[in-house]
Short mmCIF file of C-alpha atoms in Angstrom, two decimals:
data_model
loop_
_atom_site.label_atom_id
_atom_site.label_comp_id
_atom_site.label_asym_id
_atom_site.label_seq_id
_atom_site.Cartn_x
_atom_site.Cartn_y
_atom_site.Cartn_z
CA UNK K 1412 -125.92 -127.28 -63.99
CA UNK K 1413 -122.28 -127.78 -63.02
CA UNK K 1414 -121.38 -127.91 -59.30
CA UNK K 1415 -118.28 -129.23 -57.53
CA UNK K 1416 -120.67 -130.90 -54.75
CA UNK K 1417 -123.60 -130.89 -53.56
CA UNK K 1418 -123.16 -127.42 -50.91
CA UNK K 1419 -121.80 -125.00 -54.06
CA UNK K 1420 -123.70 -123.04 -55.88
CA UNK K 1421 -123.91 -123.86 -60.00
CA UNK K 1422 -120.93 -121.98 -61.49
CA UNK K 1423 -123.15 -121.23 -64.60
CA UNK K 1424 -125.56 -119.41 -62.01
CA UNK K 1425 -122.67 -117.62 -60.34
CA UNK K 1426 -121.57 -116.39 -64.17
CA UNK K 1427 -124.96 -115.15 -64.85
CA UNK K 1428 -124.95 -112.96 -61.44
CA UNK K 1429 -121.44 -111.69 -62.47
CA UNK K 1430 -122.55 -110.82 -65.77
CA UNK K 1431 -125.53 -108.56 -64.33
CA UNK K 1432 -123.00 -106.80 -61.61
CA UNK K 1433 -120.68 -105.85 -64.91
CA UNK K 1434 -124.04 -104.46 -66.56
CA UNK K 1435 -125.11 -102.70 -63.45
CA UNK K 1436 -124.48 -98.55 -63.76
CA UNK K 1437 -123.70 -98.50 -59.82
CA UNK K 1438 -120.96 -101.25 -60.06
CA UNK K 1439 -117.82 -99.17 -59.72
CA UNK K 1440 -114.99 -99.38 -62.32
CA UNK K 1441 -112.72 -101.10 -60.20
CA UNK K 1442 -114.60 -104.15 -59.03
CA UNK K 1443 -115.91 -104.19 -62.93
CA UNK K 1444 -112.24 -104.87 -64.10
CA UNK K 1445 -112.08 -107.99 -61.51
CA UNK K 1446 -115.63 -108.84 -62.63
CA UNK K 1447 -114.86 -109.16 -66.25
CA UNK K 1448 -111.68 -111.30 -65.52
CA UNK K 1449 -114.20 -113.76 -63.48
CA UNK K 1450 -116.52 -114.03 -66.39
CA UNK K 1451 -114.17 -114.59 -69.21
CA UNK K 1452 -112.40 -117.24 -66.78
CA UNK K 1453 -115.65 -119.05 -66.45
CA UNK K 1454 -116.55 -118.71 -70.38
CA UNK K 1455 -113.40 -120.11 -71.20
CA UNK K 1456 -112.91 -123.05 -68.91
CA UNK K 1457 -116.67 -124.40 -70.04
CA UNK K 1458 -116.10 -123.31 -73.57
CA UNK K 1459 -119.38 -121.26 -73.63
CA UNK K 1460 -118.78 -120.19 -77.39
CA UNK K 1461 -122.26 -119.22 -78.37
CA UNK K 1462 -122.31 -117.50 -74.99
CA UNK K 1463 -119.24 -115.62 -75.85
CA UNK K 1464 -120.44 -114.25 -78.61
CA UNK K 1465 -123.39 -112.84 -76.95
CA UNK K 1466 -121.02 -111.03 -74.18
CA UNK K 1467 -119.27 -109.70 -77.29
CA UNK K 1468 -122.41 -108.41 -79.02
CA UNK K 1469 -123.64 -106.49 -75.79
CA UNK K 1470 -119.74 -105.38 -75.17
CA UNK K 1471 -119.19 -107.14 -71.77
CA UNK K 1472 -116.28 -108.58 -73.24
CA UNK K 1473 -114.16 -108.03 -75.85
CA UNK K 1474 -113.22 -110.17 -78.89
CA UNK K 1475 -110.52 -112.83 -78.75
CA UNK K 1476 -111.20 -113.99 -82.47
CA UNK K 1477 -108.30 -117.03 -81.07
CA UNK K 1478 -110.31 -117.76 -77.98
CA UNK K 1479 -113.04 -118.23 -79.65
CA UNK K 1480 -112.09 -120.75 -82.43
CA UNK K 1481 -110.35 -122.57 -79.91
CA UNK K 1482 -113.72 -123.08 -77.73
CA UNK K 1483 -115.32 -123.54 -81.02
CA UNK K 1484 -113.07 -126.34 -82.08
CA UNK K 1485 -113.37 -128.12 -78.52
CA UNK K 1486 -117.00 -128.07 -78.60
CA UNK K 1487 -117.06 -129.87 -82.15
CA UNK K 1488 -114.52 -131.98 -80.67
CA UNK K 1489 -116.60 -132.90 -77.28
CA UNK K 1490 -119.67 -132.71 -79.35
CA UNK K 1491 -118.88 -135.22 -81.71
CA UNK K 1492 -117.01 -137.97 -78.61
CA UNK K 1493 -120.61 -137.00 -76.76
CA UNK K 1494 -122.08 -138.19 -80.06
CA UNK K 1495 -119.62 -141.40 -80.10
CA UNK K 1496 -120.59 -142.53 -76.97
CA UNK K 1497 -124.05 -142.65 -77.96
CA UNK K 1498 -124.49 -144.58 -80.69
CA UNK K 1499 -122.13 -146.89 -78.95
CA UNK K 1500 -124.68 -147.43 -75.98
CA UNK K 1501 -127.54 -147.74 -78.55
CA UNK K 1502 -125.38 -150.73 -80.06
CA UNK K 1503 -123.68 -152.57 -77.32
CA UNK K 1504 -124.95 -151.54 -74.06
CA UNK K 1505 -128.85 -151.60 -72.22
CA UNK K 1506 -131.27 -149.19 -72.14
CA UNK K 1507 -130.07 -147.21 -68.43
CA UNK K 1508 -126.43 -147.06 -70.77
CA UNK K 1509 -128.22 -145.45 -73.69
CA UNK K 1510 -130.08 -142.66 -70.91
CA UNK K 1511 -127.10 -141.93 -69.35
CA UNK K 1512 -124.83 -141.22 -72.66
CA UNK K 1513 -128.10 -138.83 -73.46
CA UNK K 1514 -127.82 -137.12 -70.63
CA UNK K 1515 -123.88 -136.63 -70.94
CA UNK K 1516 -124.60 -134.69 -73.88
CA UNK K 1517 -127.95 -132.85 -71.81
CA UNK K 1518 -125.29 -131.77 -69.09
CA UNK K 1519 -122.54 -130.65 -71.86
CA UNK K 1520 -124.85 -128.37 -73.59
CA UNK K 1521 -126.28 -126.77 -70.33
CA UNK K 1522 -122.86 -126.00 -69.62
CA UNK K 1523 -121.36 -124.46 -72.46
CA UNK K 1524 -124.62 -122.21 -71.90
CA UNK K 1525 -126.18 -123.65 -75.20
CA UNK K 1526 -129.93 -122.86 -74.69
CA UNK K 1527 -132.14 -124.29 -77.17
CA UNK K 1528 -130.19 -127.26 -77.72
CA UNK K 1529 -129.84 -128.27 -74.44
CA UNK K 1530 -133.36 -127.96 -73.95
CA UNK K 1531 -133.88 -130.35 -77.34
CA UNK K 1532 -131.81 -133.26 -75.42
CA UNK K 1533 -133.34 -133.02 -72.64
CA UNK K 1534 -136.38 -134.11 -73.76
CA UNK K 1535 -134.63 -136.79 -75.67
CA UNK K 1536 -133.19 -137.63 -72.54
CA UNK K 1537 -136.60 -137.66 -70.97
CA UNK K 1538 -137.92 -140.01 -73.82
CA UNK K 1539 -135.55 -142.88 -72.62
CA UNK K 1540 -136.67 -141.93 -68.88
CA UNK K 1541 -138.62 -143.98 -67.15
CA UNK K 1542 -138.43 -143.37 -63.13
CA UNK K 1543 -140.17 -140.34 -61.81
CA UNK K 1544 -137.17 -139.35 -59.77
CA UNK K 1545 -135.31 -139.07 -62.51
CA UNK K 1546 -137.70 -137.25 -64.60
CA UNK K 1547 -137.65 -134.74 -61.88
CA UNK K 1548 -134.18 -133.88 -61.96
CA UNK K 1549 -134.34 -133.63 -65.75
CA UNK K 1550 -136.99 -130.91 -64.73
CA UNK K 1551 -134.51 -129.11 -62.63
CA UNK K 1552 -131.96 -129.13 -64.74
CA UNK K 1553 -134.32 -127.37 -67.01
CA UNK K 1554 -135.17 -125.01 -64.23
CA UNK K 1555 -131.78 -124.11 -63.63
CA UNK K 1556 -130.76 -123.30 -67.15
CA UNK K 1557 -133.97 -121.26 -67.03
CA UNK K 1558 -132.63 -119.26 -64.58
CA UNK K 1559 -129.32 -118.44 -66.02
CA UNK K 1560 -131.24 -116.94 -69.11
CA UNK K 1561 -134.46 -115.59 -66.80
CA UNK K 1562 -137.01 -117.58 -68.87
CA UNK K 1563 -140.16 -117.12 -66.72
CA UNK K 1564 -142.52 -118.49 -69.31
CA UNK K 1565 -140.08 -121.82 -69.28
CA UNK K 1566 -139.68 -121.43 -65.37
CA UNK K 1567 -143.44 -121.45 -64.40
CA UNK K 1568 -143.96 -124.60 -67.29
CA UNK K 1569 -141.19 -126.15 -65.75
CA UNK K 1570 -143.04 -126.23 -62.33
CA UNK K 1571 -146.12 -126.54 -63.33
CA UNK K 1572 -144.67 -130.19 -64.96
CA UNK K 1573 -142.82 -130.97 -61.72
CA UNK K 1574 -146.26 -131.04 -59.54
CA UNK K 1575 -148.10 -132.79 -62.26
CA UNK K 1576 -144.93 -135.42 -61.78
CA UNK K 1577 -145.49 -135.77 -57.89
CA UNK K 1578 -149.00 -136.46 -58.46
CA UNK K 1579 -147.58 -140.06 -59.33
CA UNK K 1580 -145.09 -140.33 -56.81
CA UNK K 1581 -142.12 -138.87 -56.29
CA UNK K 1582 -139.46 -137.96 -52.82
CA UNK K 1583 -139.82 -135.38 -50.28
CA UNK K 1584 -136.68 -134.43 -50.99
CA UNK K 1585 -137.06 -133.19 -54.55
CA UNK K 1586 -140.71 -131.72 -53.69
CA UNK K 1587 -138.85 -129.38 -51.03
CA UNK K 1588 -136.15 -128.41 -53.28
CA UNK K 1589 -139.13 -127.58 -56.26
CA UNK K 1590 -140.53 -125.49 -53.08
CA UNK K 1591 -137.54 -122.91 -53.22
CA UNK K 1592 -137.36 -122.82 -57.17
CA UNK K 1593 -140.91 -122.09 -57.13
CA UNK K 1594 -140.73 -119.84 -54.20
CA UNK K 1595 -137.25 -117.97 -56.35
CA UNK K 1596 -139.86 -117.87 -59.14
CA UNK K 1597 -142.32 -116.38 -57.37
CA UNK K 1598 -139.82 -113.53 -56.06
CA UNK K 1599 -138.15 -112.73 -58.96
CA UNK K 1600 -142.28 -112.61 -60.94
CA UNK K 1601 -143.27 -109.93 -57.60
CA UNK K 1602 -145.66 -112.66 -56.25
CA UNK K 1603 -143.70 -112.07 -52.67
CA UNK K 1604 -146.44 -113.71 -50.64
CA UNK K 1605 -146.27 -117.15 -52.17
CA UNK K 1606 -142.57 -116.58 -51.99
CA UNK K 1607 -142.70 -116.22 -48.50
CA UNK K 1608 -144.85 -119.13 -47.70
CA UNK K 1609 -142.56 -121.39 -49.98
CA UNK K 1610 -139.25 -120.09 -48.34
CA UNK K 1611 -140.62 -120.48 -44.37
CA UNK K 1612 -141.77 -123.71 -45.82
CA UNK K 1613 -138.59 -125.08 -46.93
CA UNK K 1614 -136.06 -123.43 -43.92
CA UNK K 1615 -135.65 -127.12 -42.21
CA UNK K 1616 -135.25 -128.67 -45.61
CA UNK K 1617 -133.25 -126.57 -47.40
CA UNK K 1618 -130.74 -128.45 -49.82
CA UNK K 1619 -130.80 -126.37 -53.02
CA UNK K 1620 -127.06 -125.41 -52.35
CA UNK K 1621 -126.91 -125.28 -57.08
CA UNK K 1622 -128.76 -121.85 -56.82
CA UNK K 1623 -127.98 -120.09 -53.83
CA UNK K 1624 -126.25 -120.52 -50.41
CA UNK K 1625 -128.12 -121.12 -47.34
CA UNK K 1626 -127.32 -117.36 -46.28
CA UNK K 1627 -128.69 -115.63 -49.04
CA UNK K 1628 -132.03 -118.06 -48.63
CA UNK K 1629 -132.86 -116.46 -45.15
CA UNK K 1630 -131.87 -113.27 -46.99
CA UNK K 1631 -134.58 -113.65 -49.25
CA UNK K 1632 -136.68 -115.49 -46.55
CA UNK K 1633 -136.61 -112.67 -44.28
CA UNK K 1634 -137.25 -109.82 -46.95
CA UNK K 1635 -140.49 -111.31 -48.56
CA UNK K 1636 -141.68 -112.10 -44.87
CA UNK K 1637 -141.66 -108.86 -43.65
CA UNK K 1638 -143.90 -107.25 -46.25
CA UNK K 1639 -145.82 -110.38 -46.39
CA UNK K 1640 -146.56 -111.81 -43.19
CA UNK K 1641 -148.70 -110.01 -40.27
CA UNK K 1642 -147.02 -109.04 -36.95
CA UNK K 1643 -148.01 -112.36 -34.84
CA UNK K 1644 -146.97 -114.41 -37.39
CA UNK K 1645 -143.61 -112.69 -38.24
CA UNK K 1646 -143.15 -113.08 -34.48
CA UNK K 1647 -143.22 -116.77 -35.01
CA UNK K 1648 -142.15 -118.05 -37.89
CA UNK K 1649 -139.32 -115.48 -38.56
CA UNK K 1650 -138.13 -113.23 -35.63
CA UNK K 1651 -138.26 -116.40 -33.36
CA UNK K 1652 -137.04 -119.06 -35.91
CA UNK K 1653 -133.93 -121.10 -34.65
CA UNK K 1654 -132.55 -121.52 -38.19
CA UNK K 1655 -133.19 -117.99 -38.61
CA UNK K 1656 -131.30 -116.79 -35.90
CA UNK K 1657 -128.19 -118.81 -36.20
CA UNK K 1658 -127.82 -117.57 -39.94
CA UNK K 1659 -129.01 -113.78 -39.58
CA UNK K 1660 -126.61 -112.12 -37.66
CA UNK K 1661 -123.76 -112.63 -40.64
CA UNK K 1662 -125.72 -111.13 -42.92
CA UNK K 1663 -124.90 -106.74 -42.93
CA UNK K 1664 -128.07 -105.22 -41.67
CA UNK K 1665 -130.40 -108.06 -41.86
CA UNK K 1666 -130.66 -108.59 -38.41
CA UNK K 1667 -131.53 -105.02 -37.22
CA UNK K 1668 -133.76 -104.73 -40.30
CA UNK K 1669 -136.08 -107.25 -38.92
CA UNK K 1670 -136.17 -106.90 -35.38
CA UNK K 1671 -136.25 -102.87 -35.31
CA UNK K 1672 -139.28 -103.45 -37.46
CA UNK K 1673 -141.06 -105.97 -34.77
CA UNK K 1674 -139.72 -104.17 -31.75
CA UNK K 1675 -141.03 -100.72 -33.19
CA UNK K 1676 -137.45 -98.83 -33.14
CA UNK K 1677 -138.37 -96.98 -36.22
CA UNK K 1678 -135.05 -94.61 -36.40
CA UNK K 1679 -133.22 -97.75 -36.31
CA UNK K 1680 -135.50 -99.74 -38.76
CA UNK K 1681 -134.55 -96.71 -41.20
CA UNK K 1682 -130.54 -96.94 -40.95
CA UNK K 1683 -130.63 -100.71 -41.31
CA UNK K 1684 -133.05 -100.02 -44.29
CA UNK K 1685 -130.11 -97.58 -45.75
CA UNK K 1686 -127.79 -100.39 -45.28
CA UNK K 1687 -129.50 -102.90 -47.22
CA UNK K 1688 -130.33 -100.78 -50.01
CA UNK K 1689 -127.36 -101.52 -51.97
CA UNK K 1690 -127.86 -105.39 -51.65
CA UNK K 1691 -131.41 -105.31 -52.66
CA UNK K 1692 -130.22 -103.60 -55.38
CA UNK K 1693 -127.48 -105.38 -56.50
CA UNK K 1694 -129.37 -108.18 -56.62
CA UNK K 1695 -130.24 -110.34 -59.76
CA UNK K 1696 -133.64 -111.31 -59.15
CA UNK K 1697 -134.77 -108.29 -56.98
CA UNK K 1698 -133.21 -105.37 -59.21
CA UNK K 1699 -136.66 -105.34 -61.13
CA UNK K 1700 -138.04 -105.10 -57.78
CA UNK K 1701 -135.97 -102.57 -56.06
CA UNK K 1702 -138.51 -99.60 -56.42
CA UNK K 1703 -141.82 -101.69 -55.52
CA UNK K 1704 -140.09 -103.38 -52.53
CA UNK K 1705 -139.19 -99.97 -51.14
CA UNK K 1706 -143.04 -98.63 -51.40
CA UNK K 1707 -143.85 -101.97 -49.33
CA UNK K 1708 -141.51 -101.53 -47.24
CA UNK K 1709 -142.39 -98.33 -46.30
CA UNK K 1710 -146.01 -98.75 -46.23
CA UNK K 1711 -145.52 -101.89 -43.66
CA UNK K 1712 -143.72 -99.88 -41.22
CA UNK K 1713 -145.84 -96.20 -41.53
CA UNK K 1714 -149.28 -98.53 -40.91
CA UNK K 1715 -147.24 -100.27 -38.00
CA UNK K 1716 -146.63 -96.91 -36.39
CA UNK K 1717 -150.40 -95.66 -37.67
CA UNK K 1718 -152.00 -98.61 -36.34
CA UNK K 1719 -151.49 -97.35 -32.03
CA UNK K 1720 -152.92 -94.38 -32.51
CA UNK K 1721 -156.60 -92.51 -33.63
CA UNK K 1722 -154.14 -89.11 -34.18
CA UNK K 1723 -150.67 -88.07 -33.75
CA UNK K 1724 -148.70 -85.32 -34.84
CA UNK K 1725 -146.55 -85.21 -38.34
CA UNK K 1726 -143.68 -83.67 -35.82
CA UNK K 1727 -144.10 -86.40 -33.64
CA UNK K 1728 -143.72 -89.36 -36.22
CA UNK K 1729 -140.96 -87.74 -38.08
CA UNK K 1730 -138.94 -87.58 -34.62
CA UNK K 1731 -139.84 -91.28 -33.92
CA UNK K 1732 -138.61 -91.92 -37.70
CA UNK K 1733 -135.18 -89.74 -37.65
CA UNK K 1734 -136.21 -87.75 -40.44
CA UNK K 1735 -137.99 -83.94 -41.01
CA UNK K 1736 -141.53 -83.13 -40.85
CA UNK K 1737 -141.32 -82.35 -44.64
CA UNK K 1738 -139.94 -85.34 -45.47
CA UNK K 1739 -143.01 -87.52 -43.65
CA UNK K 1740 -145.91 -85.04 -45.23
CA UNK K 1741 -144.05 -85.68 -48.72
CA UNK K 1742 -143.94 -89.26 -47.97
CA UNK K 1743 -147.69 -89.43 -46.51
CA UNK K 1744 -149.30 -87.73 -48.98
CA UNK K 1745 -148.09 -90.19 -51.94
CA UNK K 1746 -148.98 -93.21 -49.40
CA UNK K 1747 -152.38 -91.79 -49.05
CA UNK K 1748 -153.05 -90.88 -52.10
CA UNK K 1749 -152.35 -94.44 -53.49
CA UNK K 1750 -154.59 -95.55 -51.01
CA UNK K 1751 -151.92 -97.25 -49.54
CA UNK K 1752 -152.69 -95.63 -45.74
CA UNK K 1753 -156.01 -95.05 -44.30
CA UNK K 1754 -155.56 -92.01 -42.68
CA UNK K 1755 -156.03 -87.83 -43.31
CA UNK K 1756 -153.37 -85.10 -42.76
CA UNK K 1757 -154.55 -81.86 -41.31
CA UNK K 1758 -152.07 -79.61 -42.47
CA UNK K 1759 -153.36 -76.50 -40.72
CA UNK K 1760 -152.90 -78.37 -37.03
CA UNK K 1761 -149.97 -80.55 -37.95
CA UNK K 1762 -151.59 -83.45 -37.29
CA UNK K 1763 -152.53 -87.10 -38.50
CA UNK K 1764 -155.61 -88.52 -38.21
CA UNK K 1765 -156.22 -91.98 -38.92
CA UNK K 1766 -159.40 -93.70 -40.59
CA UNK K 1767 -159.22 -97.24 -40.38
CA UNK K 1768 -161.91 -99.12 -42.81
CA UNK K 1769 -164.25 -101.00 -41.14
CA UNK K 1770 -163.99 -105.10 -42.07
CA UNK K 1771 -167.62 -105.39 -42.19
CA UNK K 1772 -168.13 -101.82 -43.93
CA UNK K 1773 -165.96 -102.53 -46.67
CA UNK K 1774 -166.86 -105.45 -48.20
CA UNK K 1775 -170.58 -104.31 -48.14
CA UNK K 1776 -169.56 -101.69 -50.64
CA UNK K 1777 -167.64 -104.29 -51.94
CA UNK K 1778 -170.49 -106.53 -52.46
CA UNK K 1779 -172.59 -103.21 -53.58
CA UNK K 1780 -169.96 -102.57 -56.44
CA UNK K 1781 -169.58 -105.88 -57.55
CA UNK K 1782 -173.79 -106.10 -57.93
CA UNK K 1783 -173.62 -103.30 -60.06
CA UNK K 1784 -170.64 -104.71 -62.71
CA UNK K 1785 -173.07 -107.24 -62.29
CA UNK K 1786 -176.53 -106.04 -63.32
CA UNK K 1787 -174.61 -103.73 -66.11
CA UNK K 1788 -173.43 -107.09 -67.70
CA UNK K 1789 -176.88 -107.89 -67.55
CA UNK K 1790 -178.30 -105.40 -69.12
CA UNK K 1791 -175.90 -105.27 -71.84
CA UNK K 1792 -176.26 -109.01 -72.19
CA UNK K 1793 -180.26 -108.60 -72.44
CA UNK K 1794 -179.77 -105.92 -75.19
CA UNK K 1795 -177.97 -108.74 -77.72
CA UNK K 1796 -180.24 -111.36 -76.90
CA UNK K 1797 -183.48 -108.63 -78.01
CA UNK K 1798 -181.37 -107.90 -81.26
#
């Protein structure tokens, strides 16, 4: 995708987060009118005519029947030198010549935003390819236009081809930059475990500056952590992390989101959580998200404050949280009931009483319930075979 340098982030990537802030309900008016200058500034300096239209269809923008012939008529024009170039390599020139004026065209078509035919000469591209490096940025190039249109099918192919690369060779380098597509993937797809592992993996290396900047990577970093990792490791690999803490403290709420969580400051914890609402949901890849990550949020910190004690009052907790009593016993009960806390309210007494699972108790009736799926396949099984 198109970047100034290697530090920016891809300008077609920036477009596409623009584009979901104008189609966002809580974007306010205002910022929407500066929005939609920012996108049809960026669609018209890379001549993104199919990509136009599409704005048009879903009434982002509005028609400029001009505009549009005259992106049109450059693209034919670009196209066709593109094109040109080409067949002049394929005459003239070697082999490397011939890769390069394919790729030319590759890069042209990813940045006017067309899809399917960039993907098309990209594998032509890949056809005249012969070093696995190289193959491997072809890969992200297909990762990153995957992106821009959220193709997760495409995205998780894409990766899966980029390890099946590495198995013959291949730079650290481009293996730690696959770990934060993969790990984006992963986040955007709800899988924030792997996410996490992939992020804390790739804090020392980080170079993928084409789809996000470095702050927004411990942004990400520190949110899948938290309802990820358990409290020793968070300790160490996050709340104690050098490159964590030089980055954190610019980023609105971040900062006492994390370390109100690990110190147990619980009213706090819930203020910063207010604050960072609005970025988690003004986010491209974690808007799907936004309700799930709240319920895993919360359940993290009510076990955290569960976990000290064999009782405790509801008044208690809800002074320790900042909130009512009604608030926590509305907020318990769904947790509970989900079976996402293992504890019991007595209403009559006001008072919680916690029932940790025993380790060893629970996966014998795991191992009890999974015998009988078992011997009811069995049976069933037995009952075909005698017919």
């Amino acid at each position: 995708m198109d970047t100034q340098d290697g530090t920016q982030q891809s300008q077609q990537l920036v477009l596409a987060h623009n584009v979901f802030l104008l189609k966002h309900p809580d974007v306010s008016d205002i910022e929407k009118v500066r929005l939609s200058d920012e996108v049809l500034n960026s669609v018209q300096s890379n001549d993104m005519t199919s990509y136009y239209e599409t704005l048009v269809t879903d009434k982002v923008l509005e028609l400029d029947q001009s505009l549009l012939e005259s992106m049109r008529a450059k693209n034919e024009e670009e196209i066709k030198k593109l094109d040109e170039k080409i067949a002049d390599a394929e005459e003239n020139l070697g082999e490397s010549e011939v890769r390069e004026a394919h790729l030319a065209k590759s890069l042209y078509y990813i940045r006017i935003g067309e899809k399917e035919k960039a993907l098309e000469q990209l594998k032509v591209t890949e056809s005249k390819t012969v070093a696995v490096g190289q193959k491997m940025d072809l890969v992200f190039y297909t990762l990153q236009i995957s992106l821009f249109y959220m193709d997760f099918d495409l995205i998780s192919k894409s990766i899966d081809k980029a390890k099946n690369l590495f198995e013959g060779g291949g730079d650290w380098e481009r293996k730690n930059r696959l770990k934060v597509y993969e790990g984006l993937y992963c986040m955007s797809t709800r899988n924030f475990k792997k996410a996490a592992n992939l992020f804390l993996d790739s804090i020392s290396t980080f170079t993928t500056y084409e789809l996000f900047p470095y702050d927004t990577f411990i942004f990400y970093t520190v949110l899948t952590s938290i309802i990820s990792l358990d409290r020793v490791s968070l300790k160490q690999k996050v709340v104690d992390a050098p490159e964590i803490l030089t980055v954190i403290g610019k980023i609105p709420h971040l900062s006492e989101f994390l370390n109100s969580l690990y110190d147990c400051q619980y009213k706090s914890f819930f203020l910063a959580f207010s604050g960072l609402t609005e970025q988690i949901k003004l986010d491209r890849y974690l808007h799907p998200h936004f309700r799930f990550y709240m319920r895993e949020v919360r359940t993290v910190v009510y076990s955290q404050f569960l976990e000290s004690y064999k009782s405790v009052t509801i008044e208690a907790m809800a002074k320790a949280f900042g909130v009512t009593v009604e608030f926590i016993d509305m907020e318990l009960s769904r947790f509970i009931a989900a079976g996402k806390l293992h504890c019991k309210i007595d209403k009559v007494a006001g008072v919680l009483e916690t029932n940790r699972p025993d380790a060893k108790n629970a996966l014998y009736q795991a191992t009890i319930k999974q015998g009988d799926f078992l011997l009811n396949r069995i049976q069933k099984l037995s009952r075909v075979i005698d017919l």
